[in-house]
Short mmCIF file of C-alpha atoms in Angstrom, two decimals:
data_model
loop_
_atom_site.label_atom_id
_atom_site.label_comp_id
_atom_site.label_asym_id
_atom_site.label_seq_id
_atom_site.Cartn_x
_atom_site.Cartn_y
_atom_site.Cartn_z
CA MET A 1 -36.14 -6.82 8.79
CA THR A 2 -35.12 -8.67 6.01
CA THR A 3 -33.41 -12.26 6.21
CA ALA A 4 -30.83 -13.09 3.68
CA PRO A 5 -28.84 -15.70 3.39
CA ALA A 6 -25.11 -16.35 4.93
CA GLY A 7 -22.17 -16.79 3.35
CA GLY A 8 -21.15 -18.38 -0.87
CA ARG A 9 -24.59 -18.49 -1.12
CA LEU A 10 -25.63 -15.12 -0.63
CA ASP A 11 -26.06 -13.02 -4.87
CA ALA A 12 -26.20 -9.23 -4.65
CA ALA A 13 -29.72 -8.29 -4.27
CA ALA A 14 -28.97 -10.20 -0.28
CA LEU A 15 -26.19 -8.49 0.09
CA ARG A 16 -27.71 -4.97 -1.23
CA ALA A 17 -30.84 -5.76 1.72
CA ARG A 18 -27.73 -6.59 4.19
CA VAL A 19 -27.01 -3.60 3.81
CA ALA A 20 -29.63 -1.41 3.85
CA ASP A 21 -31.39 -3.33 7.09
CA PHE A 22 -27.59 -2.58 9.17
CA VAL A 23 -27.86 1.24 7.74
CA ALA A 24 -31.70 1.43 8.66
CA ALA A 25 -29.83 0.07 12.12
CA HIS A 26 -26.94 2.23 12.33
CA ASP A 27 -28.13 5.74 10.69
CA PRO A 28 -24.89 7.26 9.09
CA ALA A 29 -25.52 10.48 10.46
CA THR A 30 -26.58 10.22 13.59
CA THR A 31 -23.79 6.74 14.56
CA ASP A 32 -20.10 7.70 15.68
CA GLN A 33 -17.81 6.75 12.83
CA SER A 34 -15.34 4.75 14.60
CA GLU A 35 -18.75 2.69 15.60
CA PHE A 36 -20.18 2.66 12.57
CA LEU A 37 -16.95 1.01 11.06
CA ALA A 38 -17.03 -0.91 14.35
CA ALA A 39 -20.52 -2.65 13.42
CA ARG A 40 -19.76 -3.21 9.87
CA PHE A 41 -16.89 -5.03 10.53
CA ASP A 42 -18.69 -7.25 13.12
CA ALA A 43 -21.78 -7.50 11.04
CA GLY A 44 -19.49 -8.85 8.27
CA LEU A 45 -19.79 -6.21 6.01
CA ALA A 46 -15.77 -5.21 5.87
CA TRP A 47 -15.06 -7.45 3.24
CA VAL A 48 -17.40 -9.93 2.21
CA HIS A 49 -15.09 -12.14 1.23
CA PHE A 50 -13.24 -12.86 4.56
CA PRO A 51 -15.11 -15.42 6.79
CA GLU A 52 -17.34 -14.62 9.54
CA GLY A 53 -15.92 -13.57 12.82
CA ALA A 54 -13.07 -11.68 11.05
CA GLY A 55 -15.14 -8.69 8.87
CA GLY A 56 -16.69 -11.41 6.17
CA LEU A 57 -19.22 -13.26 5.72
CA GLY A 58 -17.42 -16.44 3.51
CA ALA A 59 -19.13 -14.65 0.55
CA PRO A 60 -16.87 -14.54 -3.51
CA ARG A 61 -15.35 -11.95 -3.47
CA ALA A 62 -16.43 -10.47 -6.57
CA LEU A 63 -19.39 -9.41 -4.43
CA GLN A 64 -17.26 -6.68 -2.27
CA VAL A 65 -17.84 -3.82 -5.04
CA VAL A 66 -21.35 -4.28 -4.65
CA VAL A 67 -21.48 -3.69 -0.79
CA ASP A 68 -18.81 -1.26 -1.12
CA LYS A 69 -21.74 1.06 -3.65
CA GLU A 70 -24.35 -0.03 -1.52
CA PHE A 71 -23.12 1.79 1.27
CA ALA A 72 -21.74 4.77 -0.58
CA ARG A 73 -25.12 5.31 -2.50
CA LEU A 74 -26.58 5.73 1.43
CA GLY A 75 -23.79 7.68 2.58
CA ALA A 76 -21.99 5.04 4.79
CA PRO A 77 -18.47 6.58 5.72
CA VAL A 78 -14.87 5.18 5.16
CA PRO A 79 -12.12 5.62 8.08
CA ALA A 80 -10.94 8.99 8.28
CA GLY A 81 -7.19 9.59 6.85
CA ARG A 82 -7.50 6.69 4.88
CA GLU A 83 -4.11 7.33 3.10
CA ARG A 84 -2.46 6.07 6.31
CA LEU A 85 -4.22 3.33 6.42
CA VAL A 86 -3.40 1.75 3.38
CA ILE A 87 -0.74 -0.09 4.10
CA GLY A 88 -2.88 -1.89 6.44
CA LEU A 89 -6.27 -2.37 5.14
CA GLY A 90 -4.47 -2.97 1.74
CA MET A 91 -1.15 -4.90 2.33
CA ALA A 92 -1.12 -5.77 5.70
CA ALA A 93 -5.11 -7.10 5.86
CA PRO A 94 -5.17 -9.75 2.73
CA THR A 95 -1.47 -11.04 4.18
CA ILE A 96 -2.86 -11.59 8.00
CA LEU A 97 -6.25 -13.24 5.84
CA ALA A 98 -3.68 -15.59 3.92
CA PHE A 99 -1.51 -16.90 6.57
CA GLY A 100 -3.08 -15.83 9.43
CA THR A 101 -3.75 -17.65 12.59
CA PRO A 102 -7.52 -17.45 14.21
CA GLU A 103 -5.88 -16.11 17.12
CA GLN A 104 -4.29 -13.39 14.97
CA ARG A 105 -6.93 -12.42 12.56
CA GLU A 106 -9.37 -12.09 15.98
CA ARG A 107 -6.75 -9.78 17.35
CA PHE A 108 -5.45 -7.00 14.40
CA LEU A 109 -8.40 -7.43 11.65
CA LYS A 110 -10.84 -4.98 13.12
CA PRO A 111 -8.45 -2.25 15.15
CA LEU A 112 -7.22 -1.87 11.48
CA TYR A 113 -10.39 -2.00 9.72
CA THR A 114 -12.12 0.67 12.01
CA GLY A 115 -8.18 3.22 11.29
CA GLU A 116 -8.37 2.69 15.55
CA GLU A 117 -4.43 1.14 14.88
CA VAL A 118 -2.33 1.64 11.91
CA TRP A 119 -0.06 -0.06 10.24
CA CYS A 120 3.89 0.73 8.98
CA GLN A 121 5.64 -1.99 5.93
CA LEU A 122 9.66 -2.57 8.04
CA PHE A 123 10.59 -4.54 4.50
CA SER A 124 13.67 -1.91 3.22
CA GLU A 125 17.44 -1.95 4.12
CA PRO A 126 19.93 0.11 3.67
CA GLY A 127 21.62 -2.73 1.65
CA ALA A 128 18.66 -4.42 0.63
CA GLY A 129 16.16 -2.50 -1.42
CA SER A 130 15.65 -3.17 -4.85
CA ASP A 131 17.32 -6.36 -4.17
CA LEU A 132 15.22 -6.95 -0.84
CA ALA A 133 16.46 -10.81 -0.45
CA ALA A 134 18.99 -9.77 0.44
CA LEU A 135 18.16 -8.51 3.35
CA GLY A 136 20.47 -8.54 6.32
CA THR A 137 18.26 -8.16 9.90
CA ARG A 138 18.72 -10.70 12.02
CA ALA A 139 15.71 -12.35 14.57
CA VAL A 140 17.14 -14.95 16.53
CA ARG A 141 15.11 -17.52 18.41
CA ASP A 142 14.66 -17.41 22.05
CA GLY A 143 12.18 -19.23 24.14
CA ASP A 144 8.59 -18.16 22.76
CA ALA A 145 9.69 -14.90 21.52
CA TRP A 146 12.43 -14.04 18.95
CA VAL A 147 15.60 -10.75 19.46
CA VAL A 148 15.37 -8.70 15.90
CA ASN A 149 18.43 -6.82 15.39
CA GLY A 150 18.29 -3.93 12.68
CA GLN A 151 17.54 -1.64 10.87
CA LYS A 152 14.66 -0.37 8.16
CA VAL A 153 14.45 2.70 5.79
CA TRP A 154 12.25 4.06 3.64
CA THR A 155 9.26 3.17 6.30
CA SER A 156 6.54 5.16 5.39
CA GLY A 157 4.62 6.64 8.51
CA ALA A 158 6.59 4.99 10.82
CA HIS A 159 5.94 7.14 13.27
CA ALA A 160 2.40 6.85 13.37
CA ALA A 161 2.18 3.58 13.13
CA ARG A 162 1.19 0.66 15.55
CA TRP A 163 2.38 -2.65 14.49
CA GLY A 164 4.28 -3.66 11.78
CA ILE A 165 4.93 -6.01 8.98
CA LEU A 166 8.57 -7.56 9.24
CA ILE A 167 10.70 -9.86 7.36
CA ALA A 168 13.72 -10.65 9.78
CA ARG A 169 16.44 -13.43 8.60
CA THR A 170 15.92 -16.22 10.79
CA ASP A 171 19.07 -19.15 8.74
CA PRO A 172 21.85 -17.22 7.33
CA ASP A 173 22.93 -20.53 6.03
CA VAL A 174 21.12 -21.14 3.63
CA PRO A 175 20.52 -19.00 0.05
CA LYS A 176 19.08 -15.60 0.40
CA HIS A 177 15.43 -16.27 -0.46
CA ARG A 178 15.31 -19.08 2.16
CA GLY A 179 16.46 -17.95 5.51
CA ILE A 180 13.89 -14.98 5.45
CA THR A 181 10.42 -14.96 8.48
CA TYR A 182 8.08 -12.78 8.76
CA PHE A 183 6.56 -10.73 11.93
CA VAL A 184 4.04 -8.42 13.69
CA CYS A 185 5.84 -5.39 15.03
CA ASP A 186 5.25 -3.66 17.71
CA MET A 187 6.63 -0.25 17.22
CA SER A 188 5.76 0.63 21.28
CA ASP A 189 7.88 -2.21 21.71
CA PRO A 190 11.48 -1.08 23.73
CA GLY A 191 14.55 -0.93 20.94
CA VAL A 192 11.78 0.12 18.25
CA ASP A 193 13.49 4.07 17.32
CA VAL A 194 12.66 6.11 14.63
CA ARG A 195 14.25 8.64 13.07
CA PRO A 196 12.78 11.57 9.70
CA LEU A 197 13.67 10.80 7.63
CA ARG A 198 13.64 14.37 5.36
CA GLN A 199 13.07 14.02 1.51
CA MET A 200 13.68 16.98 -0.86
CA THR A 201 10.10 18.17 -0.52
CA GLY A 202 11.37 18.73 3.21
CA GLU A 203 8.38 17.22 4.43
CA ALA A 204 9.79 13.37 6.83
CA GLU A 205 6.79 10.94 5.46
CA PHE A 206 9.67 8.51 5.89
CA ASN A 207 11.36 6.90 8.23
CA GLU A 208 14.81 5.67 9.87
CA VAL A 209 13.76 2.43 11.78
CA TYR A 210 15.99 1.01 14.04
CA LEU A 211 15.57 -2.19 15.88
CA THR A 212 18.01 -2.99 19.31
CA ASP A 213 17.02 -6.38 21.03
CA VAL A 214 13.22 -6.12 20.21
CA ARG A 215 11.62 -9.33 21.35
CA ILE A 216 8.81 -10.15 19.04
CA PRO A 217 6.91 -13.13 20.45
CA ASP A 218 6.32 -15.82 18.62
CA ALA A 219 2.49 -15.80 18.14
CA HIS A 220 3.62 -12.64 16.01
CA ARG A 221 4.80 -14.45 13.50
CA LEU A 222 3.08 -15.01 9.95
CA GLY A 223 3.05 -17.98 8.41
CA GLU A 224 5.97 -20.49 8.40
CA VAL A 225 9.76 -20.05 9.69
CA GLY A 226 12.22 -19.71 6.59
CA ASP A 227 8.37 -18.96 4.32
CA GLY A 228 8.63 -15.42 5.19
CA TRP A 229 9.77 -14.44 1.05
CA ARG A 230 6.77 -16.54 0.47
CA VAL A 231 4.70 -14.50 2.73
CA ALA A 232 6.34 -11.22 1.50
CA GLN A 233 5.11 -11.61 -2.11
CA THR A 234 1.16 -12.16 -1.30
CA THR A 235 1.90 -7.29 0.95
CA LEU A 236 3.90 -7.21 -2.39
CA MET A 237 1.57 -7.28 -5.05
CA ASN A 238 -1.26 -6.18 -2.45
CA GLU A 239 1.06 -3.02 -2.18
CA ARG A 240 1.28 -2.49 -6.16
CA VAL A 241 -2.28 -2.44 -6.59
CA SER A 242 -3.04 -0.36 -3.89
CA ILE A 243 -0.01 2.11 -5.02
CA GLY A 244 -0.69 1.77 -8.85
CA GLY A 245 -4.64 -0.09 -9.07
CA HIS A 246 -6.65 2.92 -6.85
CA ALA A 247 -9.90 4.17 -8.03
CA GLU A 248 -9.83 7.55 -9.44
CA PRO A 249 -12.68 9.28 -11.25
CA ARG A 250 -11.67 10.86 -15.06
CA GLU A 251 -9.60 13.40 -14.25
CA GLY A 252 -9.22 12.53 -10.52
CA GLY A 253 -5.40 13.00 -10.38
CA LEU A 254 -2.93 14.94 -11.18
CA ILE A 255 -4.05 14.80 -14.51
CA GLY A 256 -7.15 17.25 -13.27
CA VAL A 257 -4.84 19.78 -11.72
CA VAL A 258 -2.84 20.19 -15.09
CA ALA A 259 -6.01 20.42 -16.95
CA ASP A 260 -8.16 23.04 -14.65
CA ILE A 261 -4.30 25.29 -15.30
CA TRP A 262 -4.62 24.86 -19.01
CA ARG A 263 -7.94 25.89 -19.25
CA ASP A 264 -7.51 28.71 -16.71
CA ARG A 265 -4.67 30.22 -17.98
CA PRO A 266 -5.36 30.25 -22.27
CA GLN A 267 -1.90 32.61 -22.00
CA ALA A 268 -0.13 29.72 -21.35
CA ARG A 269 -1.01 27.59 -24.41
CA THR A 270 0.95 26.16 -26.93
CA PRO A 271 0.40 24.20 -30.03
CA GLY A 272 3.29 22.04 -28.26
CA MET A 273 2.08 21.95 -25.13
CA HIS A 274 -1.76 21.52 -26.57
CA ASP A 275 -0.26 18.55 -27.52
CA ALA A 276 1.86 17.08 -24.46
CA LEU A 277 -1.48 18.11 -22.65
CA LEU A 278 -3.60 15.75 -25.06
CA ARG A 279 -1.40 12.88 -25.18
CA LEU A 280 -0.90 13.01 -21.52
CA TRP A 281 -5.02 13.06 -20.56
CA VAL A 282 -5.02 10.24 -23.01
CA GLU A 283 -2.85 8.15 -21.29
CA ALA A 284 -4.35 9.00 -18.10
CA GLU A 285 -7.67 8.30 -18.62
CA ALA A 286 -6.47 4.39 -20.46
CA ALA A 287 -4.35 4.14 -17.52
CA ARG A 288 -8.15 5.09 -15.34
CA LEU A 289 -9.57 2.66 -17.01
CA THR A 290 -6.53 -0.23 -16.74
CA LYS A 291 -6.90 -0.15 -13.19
CA GLU A 292 -10.12 -0.24 -13.31
CA ARG A 293 -9.98 -3.18 -15.27
CA LEU A 294 -7.33 -4.83 -12.50
CA ARG A 295 -9.98 -4.33 -9.36
CA GLN A 296 -12.40 -5.56 -11.84
CA GLN A 297 -9.86 -8.79 -11.93
CA LEU A 298 -8.79 -8.45 -7.99
CA ALA A 299 -12.11 -9.38 -7.43
CA ILE A 300 -12.74 -12.60 -8.71
CA GLY A 301 -8.65 -13.91 -7.19
CA GLN A 302 -5.41 -12.84 -6.36
CA PRO A 303 -3.41 -9.86 -7.25
CA GLY A 304 -0.94 -10.77 -9.74
CA PRO A 305 1.28 -9.01 -12.18
CA GLU A 306 -0.62 -6.50 -13.41
CA GLY A 307 -0.38 -5.18 -10.56
CA SER A 308 3.22 -4.46 -11.25
CA ALA A 309 2.30 -2.73 -14.32
CA ALA A 310 -0.39 -0.44 -12.97
CA LYS A 311 2.66 0.72 -10.60
CA LEU A 312 5.09 1.27 -12.68
CA SER A 313 2.27 2.92 -15.73
CA PHE A 314 1.34 4.72 -12.51
CA ALA A 315 4.75 6.29 -11.47
CA GLU A 316 6.92 7.67 -14.61
CA LEU A 317 2.69 8.90 -16.05
CA ASN A 318 3.03 11.18 -12.46
CA GLN A 319 6.74 12.53 -13.45
CA ARG A 320 5.53 13.23 -16.51
CA ILE A 321 2.50 15.67 -15.80
CA SER A 322 4.02 16.97 -12.68
CA GLY A 323 6.66 18.01 -15.34
CA LEU A 324 4.10 19.41 -17.86
CA GLU A 325 2.65 21.68 -14.65
CA LEU A 326 5.52 22.84 -14.21
CA GLU A 327 5.98 24.18 -18.22
CA LEU A 328 2.59 25.69 -17.78
CA LEU A 329 2.80 27.51 -14.71
CA GLY A 330 6.45 28.84 -16.67
CA GLY A 331 7.75 30.96 -13.37
CA GLU A 332 5.93 30.71 -10.98
CA GLY A 333 5.96 26.55 -11.28
CA LEU A 334 9.72 27.45 -9.74
CA THR A 335 8.49 28.97 -6.62
CA TYR A 336 7.69 26.89 -3.30
CA ASP A 337 4.81 27.05 -1.24
CA ASP A 338 6.25 26.11 2.57
CA TRP A 339 9.88 24.27 3.49
CA THR A 340 8.43 23.79 6.83
CA PHE A 341 10.02 20.33 8.71
CA ARG A 342 6.61 18.10 8.54
CA ARG A 343 5.81 14.95 9.34
CA PRO A 344 2.56 13.54 7.41
CA GLU A 345 1.56 10.73 7.01
CA GLY A 346 0.94 9.82 4.40
CA ALA A 347 1.86 10.97 0.92
CA ASP A 348 -0.23 13.88 -1.06
CA PHE A 349 0.08 13.49 -4.34
CA ARG A 350 -2.88 16.23 -5.56
CA SER A 351 -2.43 19.25 -3.57
CA ARG A 352 -0.17 22.32 -2.30
CA VAL A 353 2.11 23.92 -5.47
CA ALA A 354 3.63 22.01 -8.36
CA GLY A 355 7.19 22.48 -7.78
CA PHE A 356 5.77 20.00 -5.02
CA HIS A 357 4.13 17.36 -7.31
CA TYR A 358 7.39 17.60 -9.08
CA LEU A 359 9.55 17.03 -6.20
CA ARG A 360 7.15 14.22 -4.89
CA SER A 361 6.30 12.59 -7.74
CA LYS A 362 9.99 11.37 -8.26
CA GLY A 363 9.58 9.25 -5.52
CA ASN A 364 6.60 7.88 -7.58
CA SER A 365 9.45 5.07 -9.44
CA ILE A 366 11.00 4.25 -5.96
CA GLU A 367 8.21 3.53 -3.13
CA GLY A 368 7.10 -0.03 -3.50
CA GLY A 369 9.33 -1.31 -5.68
CA THR A 370 11.67 0.22 -8.05
CA SER A 371 10.28 0.46 -11.65
CA GLU A 372 13.87 -1.60 -12.85
CA ILE A 373 11.88 -4.67 -10.47
CA LEU A 374 9.00 -4.02 -11.85
CA ARG A 375 10.33 -4.14 -15.25
CA ASN A 376 11.86 -7.93 -14.25
CA ILE A 377 8.16 -8.70 -13.28
CA ILE A 378 6.53 -8.19 -16.31
CA ALA A 379 9.48 -9.57 -18.71
CA GLU A 380 9.17 -12.77 -16.62
CA ARG A 381 5.74 -12.98 -15.51
CA VAL A 382 3.58 -12.00 -18.06
CA LEU A 383 6.15 -11.81 -21.58
CA GLY A 384 7.39 -15.28 -20.38
CA LEU A 385 10.96 -13.88 -20.73
CA PRO A 386 13.83 -15.34 -19.28
CA GLY A 387 14.63 -14.48 -15.93
CA GLU A 388 18.03 -12.55 -15.20
CA VAL A 389 21.06 -14.34 -14.82
CA ARG A 390 21.76 -14.97 -10.81
CA VAL A 391 24.58 -16.04 -9.98
CA ASP A 392 23.62 -16.26 -6.18
CA LYS A 393 20.73 -18.71 -6.67
CA ASP A 394 22.30 -21.44 -4.21
CA VAL A 395 24.43 -19.77 -1.99
CA ALA A 396 24.18 -19.28 1.80
CA TRP A 397 23.12 -15.68 2.70
CA LYS A 398 26.15 -15.44 4.86
CA ASP A 399 28.74 -16.33 1.84
CA LEU A 400 27.06 -14.19 -0.27
CA PRO A 401 29.67 -9.77 -0.99
CA LYS A 402 28.47 -7.99 1.12
#
């Protein structure tokens, strides 16, 4: 067994040695996947920059990529159905790390990492989507718990979730950004009612969630009372990186599907389509490399507004590529394979038919922050342009027009 230093004294070579020792003791070919991931968490090799006991070693964040590559090289498993875990892994985990108590980290992080428990995000509401801070779901303190009433919408995967990250208004007498508190909601609690929202694709990956007198213990509050907007920003920044900054090989996304159609169907080619495909292919490759740079920046710090730019670019590019796919297929592209009502646990951006790609891609510019909101973030935080005029800045939430 290799003896390697811990914490900040770790370097890439020491971590590779730790991974090699771990895999030697837990053969991926014969070890149950859940057991393998649980042992990896216990060994501090889940997120090496997390503290010891929370899945990490307190190592520099930049070394996570070294660990991931070494595990991949040695054939280690990743959580099954990773797309259903994107909210837990990509959004809840970094928020719990930043604002959770030691007890919360101990309770939530390990089953989140292994995939034993799925998470959803209870943020958007019918009257508070783009302007999330206008949310009206109320949480009222009652002893050592909070009583929550309200409605959430566009909640991906709520039908499969064990836990939800929830923001609710706890003080209506202060301006809207200051009266919000952040909670972890048990989706199996009485009063939580999840209803499917059937999309134009025929699927119901999204949900409405009604909350009626749901009791959330104060021990499941993340951050201080009234500071939920600041906590939510950590979630939102990580969400945009999760959606727009995921790793892909060259032609790994929808552009690969369209490029294959071009190669297989010479009869569909026209000079105009050739020009359109070439332009989109170059843009897709530029976006892929930009995402790689984003992930490298993330490895050395916290996600910034670059994630908003990546998510905005992903949404618009995906919609244009899916449009070209329909054009290449002609009449065949107008057929649809199956309108059967289904409840997938995650988005499917690559399989199925061209019609599905086209319809599903319309949601890309809404989910995870609308393109309009992302443009505002880029204008203000990247370009330094003046912010939008906010007449409600100092007005108590209860006095805002509803």
